[in-house]
Amino acid sequence: LILHLFGRIFDKVPDEDEEDLALHSFDILLKQSSELSDDALKENPFVLVVDAEGSVASIMRLRVEVTRLSRTSGSYPHHPRRMPKSFIPGSCVMLMKTFPVENTRIGFKDSFGPYNLLHTMQERSKPVIVGKDLLHLSDKAWMQLVASLLTARLQTQLELFCDDDANLSLVEKMEMTMRFGTFYVVNITNSLPDCNKTLMLTDLANAMERYFAKPRLIDFNFKDERDETMSMTELKPLSEKRLIDREANILKFRSTRGIASSFCPGLLASNCGDSEAIRTCQSVYTNVLKKHGFSETSSKSGWWRINFFPAIDHEISFVAEDNDNHTVLQIEDRPKVWLSVTVCNPFHDDILSNTKIMTSHDIRMKLLTIEDVSPESELYKFYNFKKNEFPLKFDKAGEPKIGHLSVQIQKTIGYIRNVKECRCFSHPSKAIEAELIFGKEYNGQQLSLVRHFVEMNFYFNISTIKESIKNKRLTSIDESFMRSAMEHATSISHLIKEQVEELQSQST
């Protein structure tokens, strides 16, 4: 915790040769609080109290940093949701609905929408439009503009795909998906200079790509050999020159390290697990699908998925049936994302208080390929699982348990997800299909964090794109595909808003 605190204050961890990194001299004593009741300690046995002595300025600085630390640090490692090898350069496109891409400035507000459990203790912020009298386009004009932009970007990304002959074997596993939920950036306070908390929309997309482009290699000979001792050292004040240099280095570091972000599907505000809210969300989605012309065709039995992130450039996912046998269905690497389009609601989140459903939402569209992981691969062998063995165990109530896994392996768990039910829908145009799923997601130490989810997932028919790739005629991909995709996205988005507003009028 001390090292993490220093890292937060100085943007790096001090070593023995850098004892004068502190702004002021102060001593830190961490001790378990004797004022907490036994019940409180049982609920959170990791509570610590910071006692500090020093000048008024140093205490105020320390107080600010401890407050930030409490908001942005979890009790488990933070593993990025997307790995560098799976996020292709140039794939990230950020859009604000009905606003032009160029010359659009954004600020950031606290996000109240659903969030991924990895970010439970992180600062989560939603990008919003900044300024007045901005150019605002009609839906038709905006879709025409976006269709042209996305078609050009799609052709560029597919050229990268075709440059590597090894990718051609993945054409049949290529898919284009669409989801509705909440986009947010992570720890934006520490990603931007203190003097400037706004960005151009295009700069945000570039900063997101910089964050993903930090490859690291996995050590398959990993051993858990950590030094459990920690020693204290006297910290000396910075000279005025070192203080100026330090602040300049922090600004430079913040501007080059990129911005972390995530997208969480669904409309349940702040991961609300209320049973009534879950039923309401299911009802909203079902009505939206019917009004858009979908008809329910079939249903699928549930499944379990556990994702492991042993290193930033690696991921392995096990998918198994949701039954007593837990038969393994798939072992997958993380999908390669060739195009990721995020359409943000340009204004701040709003929540329907009576039903705990979001009245605003964002859209995420992805073009991706999925690759299986061979049991003979080095990545699979790293975990030393038996062939086709599902890594999870379950208690009598059917809840997942990870106590049988080593501490090293537990630390690499990204998330565990259980889909209870999947309803399938078809559209008369044959251009798009939909799935409505709900279930639970688990994370944290001993899976203490749980998130209920209800999601509406869409899959576009990309047979024409696949044929263009096989024939290496990418210029034959015209704007009609992206225009149709954006028309579906906009229409469904309006229907969601109408359904939620109808619920709001009924509740009042």
Coordinates of C-alpha atoms in Angstrom, one line a residue:
L1 CA 0.0 0.0 0.0
I2 CA 2.9 2.4 0.8
L3 CA 4.5 1.7 -2.5
H4 CA 1.2 2.1 -4.3
L5 CA 0.6 5.4 -2.5
F6 CA 4.1 6.7 -3.5
G7 CA 3.4 5.6 -7.0
R8 CA 0.2 7.6 -7.0
I9 CA 1.9 10.8 -5.7
F10 CA 5.0 10.7 -7.8
D11 CA 3.8 8.7 -10.8
K12 CA 6.6 6.1 -10.1
V13 CA 7.8 4.0 -7.1
P14 CA 10.8 5.5 -5.3
D15 CA 13.9 3.4 -5.0
E16 CA 17.0 3.6 -2.8
D17 CA 18.6 6.1 -5.1
E18 CA 15.7 8.4 -5.2
E19 CA 15.0 9.2 -1.6
D20 CA 14.4 12.9 -2.2
L21 CA 11.2 12.3 -4.4
A22 CA 8.9 13.6 -1.7
L23 CA 7.5 17.1 -1.9
H24 CA 8.0 17.5 1.9
S25 CA 9.4 15.4 4.7
F26 CA 6.9 13.2 6.5
D27 CA 6.7 9.8 8.2
I28 CA 3.9 7.4 7.5
L29 CA 2.6 4.8 9.9
L30 CA 0.1 2.2 8.8
K31 CA -1.8 0.4 11.5
Q32 CA -5.0 -1.6 11.8
S33 CA -7.7 0.5 13.4
S34 CA -8.5 -0.4 17.0
E35 CA -11.6 1.7 16.9
L36 CA -13.4 -0.6 14.4
S37 CA -15.9 -3.1 15.7
D38 CA -15.4 -6.9 15.2
D39 CA -18.3 -7.0 12.8
A40 CA -16.7 -4.2 10.7
L41 CA -13.4 -6.0 10.6
K42 CA -15.0 -9.2 9.5
E43 CA -16.8 -7.4 6.7
N44 CA -13.5 -5.7 5.6
P45 CA -10.4 -7.1 7.3
F46 CA -8.1 -5.0 5.1
V47 CA -9.1 -1.6 6.5
L48 CA -6.0 0.5 7.4
V49 CA -5.5 3.9 8.9
V50 CA -2.8 6.4 7.8
D51 CA -1.2 8.5 10.5
A52 CA 1.2 11.2 9.2
E53 CA 3.3 14.0 10.7
G54 CA 4.6 17.0 8.7
S55 CA 3.9 20.4 7.4
V56 CA 0.4 21.6 6.6
A57 CA 1.1 21.5 2.9
S58 CA 2.5 17.9 3.0
I59 CA -0.5 16.7 5.0
M60 CA -3.0 18.2 2.6
R61 CA -1.2 16.7 -0.4
L62 CA -1.1 13.3 1.4
R63 CA -4.8 13.6 2.2
V64 CA -5.7 14.2 -1.4
E65 CA -3.7 11.3 -2.6
V66 CA -5.1 8.9 -0.1
T67 CA -8.6 9.9 -1.1
R68 CA -7.7 9.3 -4.8
L69 CA -6.1 6.0 -3.8
S70 CA -9.3 4.9 -2.1
R71 CA -11.3 5.6 -5.2
T72 CA -9.0 4.1 -7.8
S73 CA -7.5 1.0 -6.2
G74 CA -9.1 -2.4 -5.7
S75 CA -8.2 -5.3 -3.4
Y76 CA -7.2 -7.4 -6.4
P77 CA -5.0 -6.8 -9.5
H78 CA -6.4 -4.6 -12.3
H79 CA -6.1 -6.6 -15.5
P80 CA -6.8 -4.6 -18.7
R81 CA -9.9 -5.9 -20.5
R82 CA -8.3 -5.8 -23.9
M83 CA -4.9 -7.1 -24.8
P84 CA -2.5 -5.3 -27.2
K85 CA -2.2 -8.2 -29.7
S86 CA -6.0 -8.3 -30.0
F87 CA -6.5 -4.5 -30.5
I88 CA -5.3 -3.6 -34.0
P89 CA -3.8 -0.1 -34.5
G90 CA -6.3 2.2 -36.2
S91 CA -9.3 0.2 -35.1
C92 CA -10.7 2.6 -32.5
V93 CA -13.4 5.0 -33.7
M94 CA -15.1 7.4 -31.2
L95 CA -18.4 9.1 -32.2
M96 CA -20.8 11.5 -30.4
K97 CA -24.3 10.9 -31.7
T98 CA -25.5 13.6 -34.1
F99 CA -22.3 15.6 -33.7
P100 CA -19.5 15.7 -36.3
V101 CA -16.3 13.8 -35.6
E102 CA -13.9 16.7 -36.2
N103 CA -13.7 19.8 -33.9
T104 CA -15.9 18.2 -31.2
R105 CA -14.6 18.9 -27.7
I106 CA -15.5 16.7 -24.8
G107 CA -15.3 16.8 -21.0
F108 CA -15.9 14.1 -18.4
K109 CA -18.6 13.5 -15.8
D110 CA -19.1 10.7 -13.3
S111 CA -20.7 7.6 -14.8
F112 CA -23.7 6.0 -13.2
G113 CA -24.2 3.2 -15.7
P114 CA -23.3 -0.4 -15.4
Y115 CA -19.6 -1.2 -15.1
N116 CA -17.2 -4.1 -15.3
L117 CA -16.3 -5.6 -12.0
L118 CA -12.6 -5.0 -12.6
H119 CA -13.3 -1.3 -12.2
T120 CA -15.3 -1.5 -9.0
M121 CA -12.8 0.7 -7.1
Q122 CA -11.7 2.7 -10.1
E123 CA -12.7 6.3 -11.1
R124 CA -15.3 5.9 -13.9
S125 CA -16.1 8.9 -16.1
K126 CA -18.4 9.4 -19.1
P127 CA -17.4 11.7 -22.0
V128 CA -19.9 14.5 -22.6
I129 CA -20.1 17.4 -25.1
V130 CA -18.5 20.7 -23.9
G131 CA -19.6 24.1 -25.1
K132 CA -22.7 25.8 -26.5
D133 CA -24.0 26.5 -30.0
L134 CA -22.2 23.5 -31.4
L135 CA -23.0 22.1 -34.8
H136 CA -25.7 19.6 -34.4
L137 CA -26.7 17.3 -37.3
S138 CA -30.0 15.6 -38.1
D139 CA -30.1 11.8 -37.7
K140 CA -30.1 11.4 -41.5
A141 CA -27.2 13.8 -42.2
W142 CA -25.2 12.3 -39.3
M143 CA -25.7 8.7 -40.5
Q144 CA -24.7 9.6 -44.0
L145 CA -21.5 11.2 -42.7
V146 CA -20.7 8.3 -40.4
A147 CA -21.4 5.6 -43.0
S148 CA -18.8 7.2 -45.3
L149 CA -16.2 7.5 -42.5
L150 CA -16.7 4.0 -41.2
T151 CA -16.6 2.4 -44.7
A152 CA -13.2 4.0 -45.4
R153 CA -11.9 2.9 -42.0
L154 CA -13.3 -0.6 -42.5
Q155 CA -11.5 -1.0 -45.9
T156 CA -8.3 0.2 -44.2
Q157 CA -8.5 -2.3 -41.4
L158 CA -9.3 -5.1 -43.7
E159 CA -6.2 -4.3 -45.8
L160 CA -4.2 -4.9 -42.6
F161 CA -6.1 -8.2 -42.1
C162 CA -5.3 -9.3 -45.7
D163 CA -1.6 -8.3 -45.3
D164 CA -1.0 -11.4 -43.2
D165 CA -1.9 -14.6 -45.0
A166 CA -2.3 -16.4 -41.6
N167 CA -5.4 -14.3 -41.0
L168 CA -7.2 -15.7 -44.0
S169 CA -7.9 -18.9 -42.1
L170 CA -9.9 -16.8 -39.6
V171 CA -12.3 -15.4 -42.2
E172 CA -15.1 -17.8 -41.4
K173 CA -14.7 -16.9 -37.7
M174 CA -15.1 -13.2 -38.3
E175 CA -18.2 -11.6 -36.9
M176 CA -19.6 -8.1 -36.4
T177 CA -21.4 -7.4 -33.2
M178 CA -23.4 -4.6 -31.6
R179 CA -24.3 -3.9 -28.0
F180 CA -26.1 -1.2 -26.1
G181 CA -24.7 -0.1 -22.7
T182 CA -22.3 2.4 -21.0
F183 CA -18.9 3.5 -22.3
Y184 CA -16.6 5.0 -19.7
V185 CA -12.9 6.0 -19.2
V186 CA -11.0 4.8 -16.2
N187 CA -9.1 7.1 -13.8
I188 CA -9.3 10.1 -16.1
T189 CA -8.2 12.4 -13.3
N190 CA -4.7 10.9 -13.5
S191 CA -4.6 10.7 -17.3
L192 CA -4.9 14.4 -18.1
P193 CA -3.0 17.5 -16.9
D194 CA -4.5 19.2 -13.9
C195 CA -4.9 22.4 -16.0
N196 CA -6.9 20.8 -18.8
K197 CA -9.7 18.3 -18.3
T198 CA -11.2 18.4 -21.8
L199 CA -10.1 16.7 -25.0
M200 CA -11.0 16.7 -28.7
L201 CA -13.0 13.6 -29.5
T202 CA -10.3 12.4 -32.0
D203 CA -7.6 12.8 -29.3
L204 CA -9.6 10.5 -27.0
A205 CA -9.6 7.7 -29.6
N206 CA -5.8 8.2 -30.1
A207 CA -5.2 8.1 -26.3
M208 CA -7.2 4.9 -26.0
E209 CA -5.1 3.3 -28.6
R210 CA -1.9 4.4 -26.9
Y211 CA -3.1 2.7 -23.7
F212 CA -3.6 -0.6 -25.5
A213 CA -0.3 -0.5 -27.4
K214 CA 2.0 -1.5 -24.5
P215 CA 2.9 -5.2 -25.2
R216 CA 4.5 -7.3 -22.5
L217 CA 5.7 -10.8 -22.8
I218 CA 4.6 -13.6 -20.5
D219 CA 7.1 -15.5 -18.4
F220 CA 6.0 -19.1 -18.7
N221 CA 8.5 -20.0 -15.9
F222 CA 6.7 -17.7 -13.5
K223 CA 7.4 -18.4 -9.8
D224 CA 5.7 -16.8 -6.9
E225 CA 8.9 -15.6 -5.2
R226 CA 8.1 -12.3 -3.5
D227 CA 9.9 -10.4 -0.8
E228 CA 7.4 -10.1 2.0
T229 CA 9.6 -7.6 4.0
M230 CA 9.1 -3.9 3.7
S231 CA 11.4 -1.2 5.1
M232 CA 10.9 2.5 5.8
T233 CA 13.3 5.2 4.7
E234 CA 13.5 8.9 5.4
L235 CA 12.2 11.1 2.6
K236 CA 13.9 14.4 1.9
P237 CA 12.2 17.5 0.3
L238 CA 12.7 18.2 -3.4
S239 CA 14.7 21.2 -4.5
E240 CA 12.8 23.9 -6.5
K241 CA 14.5 22.7 -9.7
R242 CA 13.7 19.1 -9.0
L243 CA 10.1 20.0 -8.2
I244 CA 9.7 21.8 -11.5
D245 CA 11.3 18.9 -13.4
R246 CA 9.1 16.4 -11.6
E247 CA 5.9 18.2 -12.5
A248 CA 7.1 18.5 -16.2
N249 CA 7.8 14.7 -16.2
I250 CA 4.4 13.9 -14.8
L251 CA 2.7 16.0 -17.5
K252 CA 4.8 14.3 -20.2
F253 CA 4.0 10.9 -18.8
R254 CA 0.3 11.6 -18.6
S255 CA 0.2 12.8 -22.2
T256 CA 1.9 9.7 -23.6
R257 CA 0.7 6.8 -21.5
G258 CA -2.9 6.8 -23.0
I259 CA -6.3 6.5 -21.4
A260 CA -7.9 3.3 -20.2
S261 CA -11.5 2.7 -21.1
S262 CA -14.2 0.1 -21.0
F263 CA -17.7 -0.7 -22.3
C264 CA -20.3 -2.5 -20.2
P265 CA -23.5 -3.7 -21.9
G266 CA -26.9 -3.3 -20.3
L267 CA -29.2 -0.7 -18.8
L268 CA -29.0 -1.6 -15.1
A269 CA -27.8 1.6 -13.3
S270 CA -24.7 1.1 -11.2
N271 CA -24.9 -2.7 -11.6
C272 CA -28.2 -2.8 -9.8
G273 CA -29.1 -6.4 -8.9
D274 CA -32.7 -5.7 -7.9
S275 CA -35.0 -8.5 -9.3
E276 CA -37.7 -6.0 -10.4
A277 CA -35.1 -3.9 -12.3
I278 CA -33.9 -7.1 -14.0
R279 CA -37.4 -8.1 -15.1
T280 CA -38.0 -4.5 -16.3
C281 CA -34.9 -4.5 -18.4
Q282 CA -35.8 -7.9 -19.9
S283 CA -39.3 -6.5 -20.7
V284 CA -37.8 -3.3 -22.3
Y285 CA -35.5 -5.4 -24.5
T286 CA -38.2 -7.8 -25.6
N287 CA -40.6 -5.0 -26.6
V288 CA -37.8 -3.2 -28.5
L289 CA -36.9 -6.4 -30.5
K290 CA -40.6 -6.9 -31.4
K291 CA -41.1 -3.3 -32.4
H292 CA -38.0 -3.5 -34.6
G293 CA -39.5 -6.5 -36.4
F294 CA -37.6 -9.3 -34.7
S295 CA -39.3 -12.6 -34.0
E296 CA -38.2 -15.1 -31.4
T297 CA -36.9 -18.3 -33.0
S298 CA -35.3 -20.5 -30.4
S299 CA -33.5 -20.6 -27.1
K300 CA -30.1 -21.9 -25.9
S301 CA -29.2 -23.5 -22.7
G302 CA -26.9 -21.5 -20.4
W303 CA -23.1 -21.7 -20.1
W304 CA -20.1 -20.7 -17.9
R305 CA -17.1 -18.7 -19.0
I306 CA -13.9 -18.1 -17.1
N307 CA -11.2 -15.7 -18.5
F308 CA -7.6 -15.8 -17.5
F309 CA -5.2 -12.9 -18.1
P310 CA -1.7 -14.3 -17.3
A311 CA 0.0 -11.3 -19.0
I312 CA -1.0 -8.2 -20.9
D313 CA -0.4 -9.9 -24.3
H314 CA -2.2 -13.1 -23.5
E315 CA -5.7 -14.4 -22.5
I316 CA -7.3 -17.8 -22.4
S317 CA -11.1 -18.4 -22.0
F318 CA -12.8 -21.6 -21.1
V319 CA -16.5 -22.0 -22.0
A320 CA -18.5 -24.9 -20.5
E321 CA -22.1 -26.1 -20.3
D322 CA -24.2 -25.0 -17.4
N323 CA -25.0 -28.4 -16.1
D324 CA -23.7 -31.0 -13.7
N325 CA -21.0 -32.2 -16.1
H326 CA -19.7 -28.7 -17.1
T327 CA -18.5 -30.1 -20.5
V328 CA -16.0 -27.8 -22.1
L329 CA -17.4 -26.3 -25.3
Q330 CA -14.6 -23.9 -26.3
I331 CA -11.1 -22.8 -25.3
E332 CA -10.5 -19.4 -26.9
D333 CA -7.8 -16.8 -27.2
R334 CA -9.0 -13.2 -26.9
P335 CA -10.7 -12.0 -30.1
K336 CA -8.7 -9.7 -32.4
V337 CA -10.7 -6.5 -32.8
W338 CA -10.2 -5.1 -36.3
L339 CA -12.7 -2.3 -35.9
S340 CA -14.3 -0.9 -32.7
V341 CA -16.9 1.8 -33.1
T342 CA -18.3 3.5 -30.0
V343 CA -21.3 5.8 -30.4
C344 CA -21.7 7.9 -27.2
N345 CA -24.7 9.7 -25.9
P346 CA -23.5 13.3 -26.0
F347 CA -25.0 14.3 -22.7
H348 CA -24.8 13.2 -19.1
D349 CA -26.3 9.9 -17.8
D350 CA -29.9 10.0 -16.5
I351 CA -31.5 7.3 -14.3
L352 CA -35.1 6.3 -14.0
S353 CA -35.1 6.1 -10.2
N354 CA -38.2 4.1 -9.7
T355 CA -37.0 1.2 -11.8
K356 CA -33.2 1.7 -11.7
I357 CA -33.0 1.6 -15.5
M358 CA -30.7 4.0 -17.5
T359 CA -32.6 6.4 -19.7
S360 CA -29.5 7.0 -21.8
H361 CA -27.1 4.6 -23.3
D362 CA -24.1 4.2 -25.7
I363 CA -23.5 1.8 -28.6
R364 CA -20.5 -0.4 -29.3
M365 CA -20.0 -2.1 -32.6
K366 CA -17.0 -4.5 -33.3
L367 CA -15.6 -6.4 -36.2
L368 CA -13.6 -9.2 -34.7
T369 CA -12.1 -12.7 -35.3
I370 CA -11.9 -15.5 -32.7
E371 CA -9.1 -18.0 -32.5
D372 CA -9.2 -21.3 -30.5
V373 CA -6.4 -22.2 -28.1
S374 CA -4.9 -25.6 -28.6
P375 CA -4.4 -27.8 -25.5
E376 CA -0.9 -28.4 -26.8
S377 CA 0.0 -24.7 -26.8
E378 CA 2.4 -23.1 -24.3
L379 CA -0.3 -20.9 -23.0
Y380 CA -2.5 -23.8 -22.1
K381 CA 0.3 -25.8 -20.6
F382 CA 1.2 -22.8 -18.4
Y383 CA -1.9 -23.4 -16.4
N384 CA -1.3 -27.2 -16.2
F385 CA -5.0 -28.0 -16.5
K386 CA -6.0 -31.5 -17.6
K387 CA -7.1 -31.7 -21.2
N388 CA -10.7 -30.4 -21.6
E389 CA -11.0 -29.9 -17.9
F390 CA -13.1 -26.9 -16.8
P391 CA -11.1 -25.0 -14.2
L392 CA -14.0 -24.1 -11.9
K393 CA -15.5 -26.0 -9.0
F394 CA -19.0 -25.4 -7.6
D395 CA -20.7 -25.6 -4.2
K396 CA -24.0 -27.3 -3.5
A397 CA -25.9 -24.1 -4.4
G398 CA -24.2 -24.0 -7.8
E399 CA -22.0 -21.0 -7.0
P400 CA -18.4 -21.0 -8.4
K401 CA -15.4 -21.7 -6.2
I402 CA -11.7 -21.0 -6.9
G403 CA -10.1 -22.1 -3.6
H404 CA -8.6 -25.2 -5.3
L405 CA -6.6 -23.0 -7.7
S406 CA -3.1 -21.8 -6.7
V407 CA -2.8 -18.2 -5.6
Q408 CA -0.8 -17.4 -8.7
I409 CA -3.6 -18.7 -11.0
Q410 CA -6.3 -17.0 -9.0
K411 CA -4.5 -13.6 -9.5
T412 CA -4.8 -14.1 -13.3
I413 CA -8.6 -14.5 -13.3
G414 CA -10.1 -11.7 -15.4
Y415 CA -13.8 -12.6 -14.7
I416 CA -16.2 -15.4 -14.4
R417 CA -19.6 -15.2 -16.2
N418 CA -22.7 -17.4 -16.0
V419 CA -25.3 -17.0 -18.7
K420 CA -28.5 -18.5 -17.3
E421 CA -30.7 -18.2 -20.4
C422 CA -30.3 -17.1 -24.1
R423 CA -33.2 -16.3 -26.3
C424 CA -32.6 -16.0 -30.1
F425 CA -34.3 -13.6 -32.5
S426 CA -34.3 -13.3 -36.3
H427 CA -35.1 -10.3 -38.5
P428 CA -37.0 -10.5 -41.8
S429 CA -34.2 -8.6 -43.6
K430 CA -31.8 -11.4 -42.8
A431 CA -29.2 -8.7 -42.3
I432 CA -29.1 -9.0 -38.5
E433 CA -29.8 -11.4 -35.7
A434 CA -30.2 -10.9 -31.9
E435 CA -29.7 -12.6 -28.6
L436 CA -31.2 -11.7 -25.3
I437 CA -29.2 -13.1 -22.4
F438 CA -29.2 -12.6 -18.6
G439 CA -27.1 -14.0 -15.7
K440 CA -24.3 -13.2 -13.2
E441 CA -20.7 -12.2 -13.3
Y442 CA -18.1 -12.7 -10.6
N443 CA -14.8 -11.2 -9.6
G444 CA -12.6 -10.0 -6.7
Q445 CA -11.0 -11.9 -3.9
Q446 CA -12.8 -15.3 -3.5
L447 CA -15.4 -14.0 -6.1
S448 CA -16.9 -11.6 -3.5
L449 CA -18.0 -9.1 -6.2
V450 CA -21.1 -10.1 -8.2
R451 CA -22.8 -8.3 -11.1
H452 CA -26.2 -9.2 -12.5
F453 CA -26.5 -8.5 -16.2
V454 CA -29.2 -8.4 -18.9
E455 CA -27.8 -7.9 -22.4
M456 CA -29.1 -7.5 -25.9
N457 CA -26.5 -8.7 -28.4
F458 CA -26.7 -8.3 -32.2
Y459 CA -24.9 -10.1 -35.0
F460 CA -24.7 -8.6 -38.5
N461 CA -24.7 -10.7 -41.6
I462 CA -21.2 -10.0 -43.1
S463 CA -21.2 -12.6 -45.9
T464 CA -20.5 -9.9 -48.5
I465 CA -17.5 -8.7 -46.4
K466 CA -16.1 -12.3 -46.2
E467 CA -16.5 -12.7 -49.9
S468 CA -14.6 -9.5 -50.6
I469 CA -11.8 -10.7 -48.3
K470 CA -11.5 -14.1 -50.0
N471 CA -11.5 -12.4 -53.5
K472 CA -9.2 -9.6 -52.3
R473 CA -11.6 -7.0 -53.6
L474 CA -12.0 -4.7 -50.6
T475 CA -13.0 -1.8 -52.8
S476 CA -16.2 -3.6 -53.6
I477 CA -17.3 -2.9 -50.0
D478 CA -19.5 0.2 -50.4
E479 CA -21.3 2.4 -47.9
S480 CA -24.6 0.5 -48.1
F481 CA -23.4 -2.0 -45.5
M482 CA -22.4 0.6 -42.9
R483 CA -25.4 2.7 -43.7
S484 CA -27.7 -0.3 -43.0
A485 CA -25.8 -1.1 -39.8
M486 CA -26.1 2.5 -38.5
E487 CA -29.8 2.6 -39.4
H488 CA -30.4 -0.5 -37.3
A489 CA -28.4 1.0 -34.5
T490 CA -30.2 4.3 -34.5
S491 CA -33.6 2.8 -34.8
I492 CA -33.1 0.4 -32.0
S493 CA -31.5 3.2 -29.9
H494 CA -34.7 5.3 -30.3
L495 CA -36.9 2.4 -29.4
I496 CA -35.0 1.8 -26.2
K497 CA -35.4 5.4 -25.3
E498 CA -39.1 5.3 -26.1
Q499 CA -39.7 2.2 -24.0
V500 CA -37.8 3.6 -21.0
E501 CA -39.6 7.0 -21.2
E502 CA -42.9 5.1 -21.4
L503 CA -42.0 3.4 -18.1
Q504 CA -41.1 6.7 -16.6
S505 CA -44.5 8.2 -17.5
Q506 CA -46.3 5.2 -16.0
S507 CA -44.3 5.4 -12.8
T508 CA -45.1 9.1 -12.3

